[in-house]
Protein backbone atom coordinates (compact mmCIF):
# COMPACT_ATOMS: atom_id res chain seq x y z
CA UNK A 1 0.00 0.00 0.00
CA UNK A 2 1.20 3.51 -0.76
CA UNK A 3 2.26 4.97 2.59
CA UNK A 4 1.67 8.55 3.72
CA UNK A 5 4.35 10.25 5.83
CA UNK A 6 2.96 13.14 7.87
CA UNK A 7 5.63 15.46 9.25
CA UNK A 8 4.05 17.88 11.67
CA UNK A 9 2.89 19.08 15.04
CA UNK A 10 1.13 17.14 17.76
CA UNK A 11 -0.71 19.05 20.47
CA UNK A 12 -3.24 18.54 23.19
CA UNK A 13 -6.10 20.91 22.42
CA UNK A 14 -7.62 22.70 25.42
CA UNK A 15 -11.05 23.69 24.14
CA UNK A 16 -13.39 26.24 25.72
CA UNK A 17 -16.92 26.72 24.39
CA UNK A 18 -18.49 30.16 24.83
CA UNK A 19 -21.19 32.41 23.39
CA UNK A 20 -18.73 34.97 22.02
CA UNK A 21 -15.09 36.04 22.29
CA UNK A 22 -14.32 38.34 25.24
CA UNK A 23 -13.21 41.91 24.71
CA UNK A 24 -9.73 42.92 25.95
CA UNK A 25 -9.75 42.96 29.75
CA UNK A 26 -13.17 41.27 29.96
CA UNK A 27 -14.02 38.05 31.80
CA UNK A 28 -16.95 35.95 30.57
CA UNK A 29 -18.34 32.52 31.45
CA UNK A 30 -17.82 29.54 29.16
CA UNK A 31 -20.30 26.74 28.63
CA UNK A 32 -17.90 23.81 28.38
CA UNK A 33 -14.30 22.57 28.42
CA UNK A 34 -12.59 19.59 26.80
CA UNK A 35 -9.08 18.26 26.23
CA UNK A 36 -8.86 16.82 22.72
CA UNK A 37 -5.83 15.44 20.81
CA UNK A 38 -4.86 17.84 18.02
CA UNK A 39 -2.09 19.72 16.25
CA UNK A 40 -2.26 20.16 12.49
CA UNK A 41 0.12 17.29 11.81
CA UNK A 42 -1.56 14.83 14.15
CA UNK A 43 -4.98 15.90 12.88
CA UNK A 44 -4.03 15.24 9.27
CA UNK A 45 -2.45 11.90 10.17
CA UNK A 46 -5.59 10.74 12.00
CA UNK A 47 -7.89 11.96 9.21
CA UNK A 48 -5.83 10.11 6.61
CA UNK A 49 -5.74 6.92 8.66
CA UNK A 50 -9.51 6.93 9.23
CA UNK A 51 -10.05 7.37 5.49
CA UNK A 52 -8.04 4.23 4.75
CA UNK A 53 -4.49 5.59 4.49
CA UNK A 54 -1.38 3.76 5.71
CA UNK A 55 0.19 6.53 7.77
CA UNK A 56 3.52 7.29 9.48
CA UNK A 57 3.64 10.25 11.85
CA UNK A 58 6.92 12.16 12.27
CA UNK A 59 7.41 14.74 15.01
CA UNK A 60 8.10 15.10 18.73
CA UNK A 61 6.22 14.68 22.00
CA UNK A 62 7.13 15.51 25.57
CA UNK A 63 7.69 12.93 28.31
CA UNK A 64 4.50 14.01 30.04
CA UNK A 65 0.87 12.97 30.44
CA UNK A 66 -0.22 14.66 27.22
CA UNK A 67 2.59 12.96 25.31
CA UNK A 68 1.52 9.57 26.68
CA UNK A 69 -2.06 10.18 25.62
CA UNK A 70 -1.07 11.23 22.10
CA UNK A 71 1.19 8.19 21.64
CA UNK A 72 -1.72 6.00 22.69
CA UNK A 73 -3.96 7.69 20.13
CA UNK A 74 -1.46 7.04 17.33
CA UNK A 75 -1.39 3.35 18.27
CA UNK A 76 -5.18 3.16 18.46
CA UNK A 77 -5.55 4.72 15.00
CA UNK A 78 -3.00 2.32 13.49
CA UNK A 79 -0.53 5.12 12.76
CA UNK A 80 3.14 4.10 12.81
CA UNK A 81 5.13 6.32 15.20
CA UNK A 82 8.75 5.17 14.91
CA UNK A 83 9.56 8.69 13.67
CA UNK A 84 8.24 10.39 16.83
CA UNK A 85 11.00 11.67 19.12
CA UNK A 86 10.72 12.14 22.87
CA UNK A 87 11.60 15.70 23.87
CA UNK A 88 12.63 17.27 27.17
CA UNK A 89 10.17 20.07 26.32
CA UNK A 90 6.51 19.71 27.22
CA UNK A 91 4.08 18.36 24.64
CA UNK A 92 2.61 21.13 22.50
CA UNK A 93 -0.75 22.62 23.42
CA UNK A 94 -3.40 24.58 21.54
CA UNK A 95 -5.79 26.83 23.44
CA UNK A 96 -9.03 27.00 21.44
CA UNK A 97 -12.07 29.20 21.93
CA UNK A 98 -15.16 27.96 20.09
CA UNK A 99 -18.17 30.31 19.88
CA UNK A 100 -21.77 29.23 19.41
CA UNK A 101 -21.69 29.89 15.64
CA UNK A 102 -19.02 27.17 15.31
CA UNK A 103 -16.15 29.53 14.48
CA UNK A 104 -12.98 29.35 16.55
CA UNK A 105 -9.81 31.20 17.51
CA UNK A 106 -6.62 29.38 18.48
CA UNK A 107 -3.38 30.12 20.36
CA UNK A 108 -0.65 27.46 19.99
CA UNK A 109 2.22 26.85 22.42
CA UNK A 110 4.68 24.77 20.39
CA UNK A 111 6.59 22.99 23.16
CA UNK A 112 8.20 19.79 21.82
CA UNK A 113 7.19 20.66 18.26
CA UNK A 114 9.71 23.50 18.20
CA UNK A 115 12.57 21.05 18.84
CA UNK A 116 12.09 19.35 15.45
CA UNK A 117 14.69 21.43 13.63
CA UNK A 118 16.21 18.65 11.51
CA UNK A 119 15.44 15.11 10.38
CA UNK A 120 17.02 12.05 11.96
CA UNK A 121 17.90 8.94 9.96
CA UNK A 122 14.63 7.17 10.77
CA UNK A 123 12.58 10.14 9.61
CA UNK A 124 14.58 10.50 6.39
CA UNK A 125 14.09 6.82 5.57
CA UNK A 126 10.38 6.99 6.34
CA UNK A 127 9.90 9.94 3.98
CA UNK A 128 11.96 8.35 1.19
CA UNK A 129 9.94 5.13 1.45
CA UNK A 130 6.57 6.90 1.36
CA UNK A 131 4.39 7.72 -1.63
CA UNK A 132 3.18 11.02 -0.13
CA UNK A 133 4.73 13.53 2.27
CA UNK A 134 2.28 15.80 4.09
CA UNK A 135 3.49 18.91 5.96
CA UNK A 136 2.19 22.07 7.63
CA UNK A 137 3.97 25.13 9.07
CA UNK A 138 3.75 24.41 12.79
CA UNK A 139 7.29 22.99 12.78
CA UNK A 140 10.48 25.02 12.16
CA UNK A 141 10.92 25.90 8.48
CA UNK A 142 14.40 24.36 8.38
CA UNK A 143 13.04 20.83 8.82
CA UNK A 144 10.41 21.40 6.14
CA UNK A 145 13.16 22.38 3.70
CA UNK A 146 15.07 19.20 4.55
CA UNK A 147 11.98 17.06 4.15
CA UNK A 148 11.19 18.52 0.72
CA UNK A 149 14.74 17.77 -0.42
CA UNK A 150 14.50 14.14 0.73
CA UNK A 151 11.07 13.73 -0.88
CA UNK A 152 12.09 15.24 -4.21
CA UNK A 153 15.16 13.02 -4.45
CA UNK A 154 12.99 9.95 -3.80
CA UNK A 155 10.15 10.98 -6.14
CA UNK A 156 7.64 11.40 -3.30
CA UNK A 157 4.51 13.54 -3.92
CA UNK A 158 4.57 16.48 -1.49
CA UNK A 159 1.60 18.25 0.11
CA UNK A 160 1.78 21.45 2.16
CA UNK A 161 -0.82 23.21 4.28
CA UNK A 162 0.83 26.67 4.66
CA UNK A 163 -0.60 27.34 8.13
CA UNK A 164 0.23 29.35 10.02
CA UNK A 165 1.57 31.54 7.23
CA UNK A 166 5.22 32.39 7.77
CA UNK A 167 8.18 33.51 5.65
CA UNK A 168 9.32 30.65 3.43
CA UNK A 169 12.53 30.37 1.38
CA UNK A 170 12.41 31.52 -2.24
CA UNK A 171 11.15 28.73 -4.45
CA UNK A 172 9.80 26.64 -1.57
CA UNK A 173 6.14 26.77 -2.57
CA UNK A 174 6.90 26.05 -6.21
CA UNK A 175 8.85 22.94 -5.13
CA UNK A 176 5.71 21.47 -3.52
CA UNK A 177 3.42 19.27 -5.62
CA UNK A 178 0.19 20.35 -3.90
CA UNK A 179 -0.48 23.37 -1.67
CA UNK A 180 -3.76 23.61 0.27
CA UNK A 181 -4.35 26.98 1.99
CA UNK A 182 -7.62 28.48 3.12
CA UNK A 183 -8.72 31.78 1.58
CA UNK A 184 -7.02 33.95 4.21
CA UNK A 185 -3.74 32.05 3.93
CA UNK A 186 -3.88 32.18 0.12
CA UNK A 187 -4.30 35.96 0.23
CA UNK A 188 -1.39 36.35 2.68
CA UNK A 189 0.85 34.24 0.44
CA UNK A 190 -0.06 35.90 -2.87
CA UNK A 191 -1.50 39.33 -2.06
CA UNK A 192 -4.61 38.33 -4.07
CA UNK A 193 -7.95 38.76 -2.31
CA UNK A 194 -9.73 36.92 -5.13
CA UNK A 195 -9.32 33.18 -4.37
CA UNK A 196 -9.36 32.33 -8.07
CA UNK A 197 -6.40 34.58 -8.76
CA UNK A 198 -4.68 33.34 -5.60
CA UNK A 199 -5.10 29.74 -6.77
CA UNK A 200 -3.71 30.64 -10.19
CA UNK A 201 -0.66 32.22 -8.57
CA UNK A 202 -0.03 29.35 -6.15
CA UNK A 203 -0.37 26.71 -8.87
CA UNK A 204 2.26 28.17 -11.19
CA UNK A 205 5.18 25.95 -12.28
CA UNK A 206 3.19 22.70 -12.46
CA UNK A 207 1.96 22.82 -8.86
CA UNK A 208 -1.52 21.80 -7.76
CA UNK A 209 -3.36 24.32 -5.57
CA UNK A 210 -6.63 23.93 -3.73
CA UNK A 211 -7.87 27.04 -1.92
CA UNK A 212 -10.56 26.14 0.62
CA UNK A 213 -13.42 28.60 1.12
CA UNK A 214 -15.39 27.07 4.00
CA UNK A 215 -19.10 27.00 3.25
CA UNK A 216 -18.37 28.31 -0.27
CA UNK A 217 -16.42 25.19 -1.28
CA UNK A 218 -12.94 25.26 -2.80
CA UNK A 219 -11.04 26.40 -5.88
CA UNK A 220 -8.79 23.90 -7.65
CA UNK A 221 -5.98 24.95 -10.00
CA UNK A 222 -2.99 23.44 -11.76
CA UNK A 223 -0.05 25.03 -13.53
CA UNK A 224 -1.47 28.55 -13.31
CA UNK A 225 -4.94 27.63 -14.56
CA UNK A 226 -8.09 27.29 -12.47
CA UNK A 227 -9.91 24.04 -13.23
CA UNK A 228 -13.10 24.82 -11.36
CA UNK A 229 -14.96 25.58 -8.13
CA UNK A 230 -15.98 22.57 -6.06
CA UNK A 231 -19.14 23.31 -4.04
CA UNK A 232 -19.30 22.57 -0.33
CA UNK A 233 -21.75 20.04 1.09
CA UNK A 234 -24.38 22.02 3.01
CA UNK A 235 -24.45 21.20 6.73
CA UNK A 236 -25.13 22.95 10.04
CA UNK A 237 -21.68 23.61 11.50
CA UNK A 238 -21.15 23.39 15.24
CA UNK A 239 -17.32 23.50 15.37
CA UNK A 240 -14.93 24.20 12.49
CA UNK A 241 -11.82 23.10 14.42
CA UNK A 242 -9.70 20.78 12.23
CA UNK A 243 -12.06 21.01 9.24
CA UNK A 244 -9.12 21.96 7.03
CA UNK A 245 -6.95 19.18 8.44
CA UNK A 246 -9.71 16.65 7.86
CA UNK A 247 -9.97 17.91 4.29
CA UNK A 248 -6.23 17.44 3.63
CA UNK A 249 -6.00 14.06 5.34
CA UNK A 250 -8.99 12.71 3.42
CA UNK A 251 -7.71 14.14 0.14
CA UNK A 252 -4.29 12.49 0.45
CA UNK A 253 -5.73 9.20 1.71
CA UNK A 254 -7.93 9.00 -1.37
CA UNK A 255 -5.03 9.83 -3.68
CA UNK A 256 -2.88 7.19 -1.97
CA UNK A 257 -5.52 4.55 -2.64
CA UNK A 258 -5.45 5.36 -6.36
CA UNK A 259 -1.94 6.44 -7.33
CA UNK A 260 1.65 6.18 -6.14
CA UNK A 261 3.81 9.15 -5.27
CA UNK A 262 6.03 8.54 -8.29
CA UNK A 263 3.05 8.51 -10.67
CA UNK A 264 1.75 11.89 -11.88
CA UNK A 265 -1.62 12.71 -10.32
CA UNK A 266 -4.23 13.16 -13.04
CA UNK A 267 -7.01 15.74 -13.01
CA UNK A 268 -9.59 12.96 -12.65
CA UNK A 269 -7.76 11.54 -9.63
CA UNK A 270 -7.50 14.95 -7.97
CA UNK A 271 -11.15 15.81 -8.60
CA UNK A 272 -12.33 12.49 -7.16
CA UNK A 273 -10.11 12.94 -4.10
CA UNK A 274 -11.52 16.44 -3.72
CA UNK A 275 -15.05 15.02 -3.54
CA UNK A 276 -14.03 12.71 -0.70
CA UNK A 277 -12.23 15.53 1.11
CA UNK A 278 -15.26 17.83 0.80
CA UNK A 279 -17.59 15.24 2.32
CA UNK A 280 -15.15 14.31 5.11
CA UNK A 281 -14.69 17.93 6.19
CA UNK A 282 -18.44 18.55 6.03
CA UNK A 283 -18.99 15.73 8.51
CA UNK A 284 -16.22 17.00 10.80
CA UNK A 285 -17.78 20.45 11.25
CA UNK A 286 -21.01 18.90 12.55
CA UNK A 287 -19.11 17.48 15.54
CA UNK A 288 -17.12 19.00 18.39
CA UNK A 289 -13.32 18.84 18.58
CA UNK A 290 -10.40 18.03 16.32
CA UNK A 291 -9.61 14.30 16.07
CA UNK A 292 -12.91 13.53 17.81
CA UNK A 293 -14.83 15.00 14.87
CA UNK A 294 -13.20 13.12 12.01
CA UNK A 295 -15.28 10.57 10.07
CA UNK A 296 -14.40 7.03 9.07
CA UNK A 297 -13.99 5.69 5.56
CA UNK A 298 -17.34 3.90 5.88
CA UNK A 299 -19.15 7.12 6.85
CA UNK A 300 -17.82 9.06 3.87
CA UNK A 301 -18.38 6.17 1.46
CA UNK A 302 -22.00 5.89 2.61
CA UNK A 303 -22.64 9.57 1.85
CA UNK A 304 -21.05 9.29 -1.58
CA UNK A 305 -22.81 6.02 -2.45
mmCIF file of N, CA, C and O in Angstrom, residues 130-182:
data_model
loop_
_atom_site.group_PDB
_atom_site.id
_atom_site.type_symbol
_atom_site.label_atom_id
_atom_site.label_comp_id
_atom_site.label_asym_id
_atom_site.label_seq_id
_atom_site.Cartn_x
_atom_site.Cartn_y
_atom_site.Cartn_z
ATOM 1 N N UNK A 130 8.002 6.595 1.473
ATOM 2 C CA UNK A 130 6.575 6.896 1.359
ATOM 3 C C UNK A 130 6.198 7.222 -0.083
ATOM 4 O O UNK A 130 7.057 7.473 -0.940
ATOM 5 N N UNK A 131 4.895 7.246 -0.349
ATOM 6 C CA UNK A 131 4.388 7.722 -1.633
ATOM 7 C C UNK A 131 4.019 9.194 -1.550
ATOM 8 O O UNK A 131 4.120 9.925 -2.533
ATOM 9 N N UNK A 132 3.595 9.628 -0.355
ATOM 10 C CA UNK A 132 3.184 11.020 -0.130
ATOM 11 C C UNK A 132 3.833 11.546 1.139
ATOM 12 O O UNK A 132 3.920 10.833 2.145
ATOM 13 N N UNK A 133 4.255 12.802 1.093
ATOM 14 C CA UNK A 133 4.726 13.525 2.275
ATOM 15 C C UNK A 133 3.774 14.681 2.516
ATOM 16 O O UNK A 133 3.544 15.510 1.626
ATOM 17 N N UNK A 134 3.219 14.754 3.722
ATOM 18 C CA UNK A 134 2.275 15.803 4.090
ATOM 19 C C UNK A 134 2.906 16.663 5.184
ATOM 20 O O UNK A 134 3.398 16.140 6.189
ATOM 21 N N UNK A 135 2.878 17.994 4.995
ATOM 22 C CA UNK A 135 3.487 18.907 5.956
ATOM 23 C C UNK A 135 2.578 20.107 6.202
ATOM 24 O O UNK A 135 1.677 20.395 5.417
ATOM 25 N N UNK A 136 2.840 20.807 7.306
ATOM 26 C CA UNK A 136 2.194 22.066 7.634
ATOM 27 C C UNK A 136 3.301 23.024 8.073
ATOM 28 O O UNK A 136 4.472 22.707 7.920
ATOM 29 N N UNK A 137 2.949 24.158 8.648
ATOM 30 C CA UNK A 137 3.974 25.128 9.065
ATOM 31 C C UNK A 137 3.979 25.354 10.571
ATOM 32 O O UNK A 137 4.285 26.443 11.046
ATOM 33 N N UNK A 138 3.658 24.309 11.337
ATOM 34 C CA UNK A 138 3.748 24.407 12.793
ATOM 35 C C UNK A 138 5.056 23.825 13.324
ATOM 36 O O UNK A 138 5.262 23.778 14.532
ATOM 37 N N UNK A 139 5.935 23.383 12.421
ATOM 38 C CA UNK A 139 7.293 22.991 12.777
ATOM 39 C C UNK A 139 8.258 24.026 12.208
ATOM 40 O O UNK A 139 7.911 24.785 11.299
ATOM 41 N N UNK A 140 9.509 24.077 12.713
ATOM 42 C CA UNK A 140 10.484 25.020 12.159
ATOM 43 C C UNK A 140 10.666 24.826 10.650
ATOM 44 O O UNK A 140 10.677 23.700 10.148
ATOM 45 N N UNK A 141 10.810 25.937 9.939
ATOM 46 C CA UNK A 141 10.917 25.895 8.476
ATOM 47 C C UNK A 141 12.105 25.059 8.024
ATOM 48 O O UNK A 141 12.046 24.373 6.996
ATOM 49 N N UNK A 142 13.192 25.080 8.787
ATOM 50 C CA UNK A 142 14.400 24.356 8.382
ATOM 51 C C UNK A 142 14.127 22.876 8.153
ATOM 52 O O UNK A 142 14.660 22.271 7.211
ATOM 53 N N UNK A 143 13.293 22.264 8.988
ATOM 54 C CA UNK A 143 13.037 20.833 8.824
ATOM 55 C C UNK A 143 12.109 20.582 7.637
ATOM 56 O O UNK A 143 12.207 19.538 6.971
ATOM 57 N N UNK A 144 11.250 21.538 7.323
ATOM 58 C CA UNK A 144 10.408 21.397 6.139
ATOM 59 C C UNK A 144 11.260 21.419 4.873
ATOM 60 O O UNK A 144 11.006 20.652 3.938
ATOM 61 N N UNK A 145 12.245 22.288 4.847
ATOM 62 C CA UNK A 145 13.157 22.376 3.695
ATOM 63 C C UNK A 145 13.898 21.046 3.518
ATOM 64 O O UNK A 145 14.026 20.525 2.403
ATOM 65 N N UNK A 146 14.386 20.486 4.623
ATOM 66 C CA UNK A 146 15.074 19.195 4.550
ATOM 67 C C UNK A 146 14.142 18.103 4.033
ATOM 68 O O UNK A 146 14.531 17.278 3.199
ATOM 69 N N UNK A 147 12.924 18.100 4.532
ATOM 70 C CA UNK A 147 11.977 17.057 4.146
ATOM 71 C C UNK A 147 11.636 17.134 2.660
ATOM 72 O O UNK A 147 11.540 16.107 1.978
ATOM 73 N N UNK A 148 11.464 18.350 2.147
ATOM 74 C CA UNK A 148 11.187 18.521 0.718
ATOM 75 C C UNK A 148 12.346 17.975 -0.108
ATOM 76 O O UNK A 148 12.151 17.293 -1.133
ATOM 77 N N UNK A 149 13.568 18.244 0.318
ATOM 78 C CA UNK A 149 14.743 17.768 -0.424
ATOM 79 C C UNK A 149 14.776 16.244 -0.460
ATOM 80 O O UNK A 149 15.039 15.641 -1.506
ATOM 81 N N UNK A 150 14.516 15.608 0.677
ATOM 82 C CA UNK A 150 14.497 14.140 0.729
ATOM 83 C C UNK A 150 13.392 13.588 -0.168
ATOM 84 O O UNK A 150 13.591 12.638 -0.925
ATOM 85 N N UNK A 151 12.217 14.202 -0.100
ATOM 86 C CA UNK A 151 11.072 13.731 -0.882
ATOM 87 C C UNK A 151 11.327 13.880 -2.376
ATOM 88 O O UNK A 151 11.017 12.963 -3.158
ATOM 89 N N UNK A 152 11.862 15.013 -2.777
ATOM 90 C CA UNK A 152 12.093 15.244 -4.208
ATOM 91 C C UNK A 152 13.108 14.246 -4.759
ATOM 92 O O UNK A 152 12.947 13.729 -5.870
ATOM 93 N N UNK A 153 14.139 13.968 -3.992
ATOM 94 C CA UNK A 153 15.158 13.015 -4.446
ATOM 95 C C UNK A 153 14.569 11.613 -4.616
ATOM 96 O O UNK A 153 14.969 10.851 -5.510
ATOM 97 N N UNK A 154 13.585 11.280 -3.768
ATOM 98 C CA UNK A 154 12.992 9.947 -3.799
ATOM 99 C C UNK A 154 11.741 9.869 -4.675
ATOM 100 O O UNK A 154 11.141 8.798 -4.799
ATOM 101 N N UNK A 155 11.332 10.979 -5.293
ATOM 102 C CA UNK A 155 10.151 10.979 -6.140
ATOM 103 C C UNK A 155 8.843 10.900 -5.379
ATOM 104 O O UNK A 155 7.846 10.391 -5.884
ATOM 105 N N UNK A 156 8.833 11.434 -4.149
ATOM 106 C CA UNK A 156 7.641 11.403 -3.301
ATOM 107 C C UNK A 156 6.770 12.629 -3.593
ATOM 108 O O UNK A 156 7.278 13.746 -3.707
ATOM 109 N N UNK A 157 5.458 12.449 -3.687
ATOM 110 C CA UNK A 157 4.509 13.539 -3.923
ATOM 111 C C UNK A 157 4.350 14.331 -2.633
ATOM 112 O O UNK A 157 4.030 13.764 -1.581
ATOM 113 N N UNK A 158 4.552 15.657 -2.695
ATOM 114 C CA UNK A 158 4.574 16.484 -1.489
ATOM 115 C C UNK A 158 3.336 17.361 -1.393
ATOM 116 O O UNK A 158 2.875 17.932 -2.383
ATOM 117 N N UNK A 159 2.807 17.483 -0.164
ATOM 118 C CA UNK A 159 1.596 18.246 0.112
ATOM 119 C C UNK A 159 1.875 19.189 1.276
ATOM 120 O O UNK A 159 2.390 18.768 2.314
ATOM 121 N N UNK A 160 1.539 20.463 1.107
ATOM 122 C CA UNK A 160 1.776 21.455 2.162
ATOM 123 C C UNK A 160 0.496 22.208 2.492
ATOM 124 O O UNK A 160 -0.178 22.730 1.598
ATOM 125 N N UNK A 161 0.180 22.275 3.780
ATOM 126 C CA UNK A 161 -0.818 23.213 4.282
ATOM 127 C C UNK A 161 -0.034 24.394 4.867
ATOM 128 O O UNK A 161 0.608 24.240 5.912
ATOM 129 N N UNK A 162 -0.036 25.557 4.224
ATOM 130 C CA UNK A 162 0.826 26.671 4.662
ATOM 131 C C UNK A 162 0.209 27.442 5.829
ATOM 132 O O UNK A 162 -0.110 28.617 5.720
ATOM 133 N N UNK A 163 0.034 26.738 6.948
ATOM 134 C CA UNK A 163 -0.599 27.344 8.126
ATOM 135 C C UNK A 163 0.168 26.929 9.382
ATOM 136 O O UNK A 163 0.497 25.749 9.534
ATOM 137 N N UNK A 164 0.461 27.911 10.240
ATOM 138 C CA UNK A 164 0.227 29.345 10.025
ATOM 139 C C UNK A 164 1.167 29.892 8.950
ATOM 140 O O UNK A 164 2.259 29.358 8.749
ATOM 141 N N UNK A 165 0.730 30.949 8.273
ATOM 142 C CA UNK A 165 1.568 31.542 7.226
ATOM 143 C C UNK A 165 2.803 32.155 7.856
ATOM 144 O O UNK A 165 2.718 32.867 8.859
ATOM 145 N N UNK A 166 3.952 31.855 7.281
ATOM 146 C CA UNK A 166 5.223 32.385 7.769
ATOM 147 C C UNK A 166 6.162 32.576 6.583
ATOM 148 O O UNK A 166 5.908 32.040 5.498
ATOM 149 N N UNK A 167 7.226 33.347 6.756
ATOM 150 C CA UNK A 167 8.179 33.510 5.653
ATOM 151 C C UNK A 167 8.785 32.166 5.247
ATOM 152 O O UNK A 167 9.228 31.397 6.094
ATOM 153 N N UNK A 168 8.766 31.887 3.955
ATOM 154 C CA UNK A 168 9.321 30.648 3.427
ATOM 155 C C UNK A 168 10.439 30.972 2.446
ATOM 156 O O UNK A 168 10.417 32.019 1.802
ATOM 157 N N UNK A 169 11.428 30.103 2.305
ATOM 158 C CA UNK A 169 12.531 30.371 1.377
ATOM 159 C C UNK A 169 12.034 30.542 -0.052
ATOM 160 O O UNK A 169 11.009 29.968 -0.446
ATOM 161 N N UNK A 170 12.749 31.331 -0.832
ATOM 162 C CA UNK A 170 12.407 31.515 -2.239
ATOM 163 C C UNK A 170 12.338 30.161 -2.940
ATOM 164 O O UNK A 170 13.222 29.318 -2.778
ATOM 165 N N UNK A 171 11.300 29.964 -3.699
ATOM 166 C CA UNK A 171 11.152 28.732 -4.453
ATOM 167 C C UNK A 171 10.558 27.569 -3.680
ATOM 168 O O UNK A 171 10.314 26.502 -4.262
ATOM 169 N N UNK A 172 10.306 27.763 -2.378
ATOM 170 C CA UNK A 172 9.805 26.642 -1.574
ATOM 171 C C UNK A 172 8.424 26.195 -2.034
ATOM 172 O O UNK A 172 8.185 25.005 -2.260
ATOM 173 N N UNK A 173 7.508 27.139 -2.177
ATOM 174 C CA UNK A 173 6.144 26.773 -2.567
ATOM 175 C C UNK A 173 6.101 26.115 -3.942
ATOM 176 O O UNK A 173 5.350 25.164 -4.166
ATOM 177 N N UNK A 174 6.907 26.618 -4.861
ATOM 178 C CA UNK A 174 6.897 26.050 -6.212
ATOM 179 C C UNK A 174 7.537 24.660 -6.256
ATOM 180 O O UNK A 174 7.381 23.937 -7.241
ATOM 181 N N UNK A 175 8.249 24.273 -5.183
ATOM 182 C CA UNK A 175 8.847 22.935 -5.131
ATOM 183 C C UNK A 175 7.889 21.898 -4.565
ATOM 184 O O UNK A 175 8.194 20.706 -4.553
ATOM 185 N N UNK A 176 6.724 22.368 -4.086
ATOM 186 C CA UNK A 176 5.712 21.466 -3.520
ATOM 187 C C UNK A 176 4.759 21.024 -4.632
ATOM 188 O O UNK A 176 4.398 21.805 -5.510
ATOM 189 N N UNK A 177 4.327 19.767 -4.593
ATOM 190 C CA UNK A 177 3.421 19.266 -5.624
ATOM 191 C C UNK A 177 1.990 19.760 -5.436
ATOM 192 O O UNK A 177 1.279 19.986 -6.420
ATOM 193 N N UNK A 178 1.552 19.908 -4.192
ATOM 194 C CA UNK A 178 0.186 20.348 -3.900
ATOM 195 C C UNK A 178 0.207 21.256 -2.677
ATOM 196 O O UNK A 178 0.733 20.868 -1.630
ATOM 197 N N UNK A 179 -0.360 22.445 -2.801
ATOM 198 C CA UNK A 179 -0.475 23.370 -1.674
ATOM 199 C C UNK A 179 -1.957 23.599 -1.398
ATOM 200 O O UNK A 179 -2.749 23.809 -2.321
ATOM 201 N N UNK A 180 -2.338 23.529 -0.100
ATOM 202 C CA UNK A 180 -3.759 23.607 0.270
ATOM 203 C C UNK A 180 -3.944 24.657 1.375
ATOM 204 O O UNK A 180 -3.984 24.318 2.559
ATOM 205 N N UNK A 181 -4.061 25.936 1.001
ATOM 206 C CA UNK A 181 -4.350 26.977 1.987
ATOM 207 C C UNK A 181 -5.850 27.269 2.058
ATOM 208 O O UNK A 181 -6.603 26.914 1.142
ATOM 209 N N UNK A 182 -6.271 27.918 3.142
ATOM 210 C CA UNK A 182 -7.617 28.483 3.115
ATOM 211 C C UNK A 182 -7.552 29.856 2.449
ATOM 212 O O UNK A 182 -6.475 30.318 2.043
#
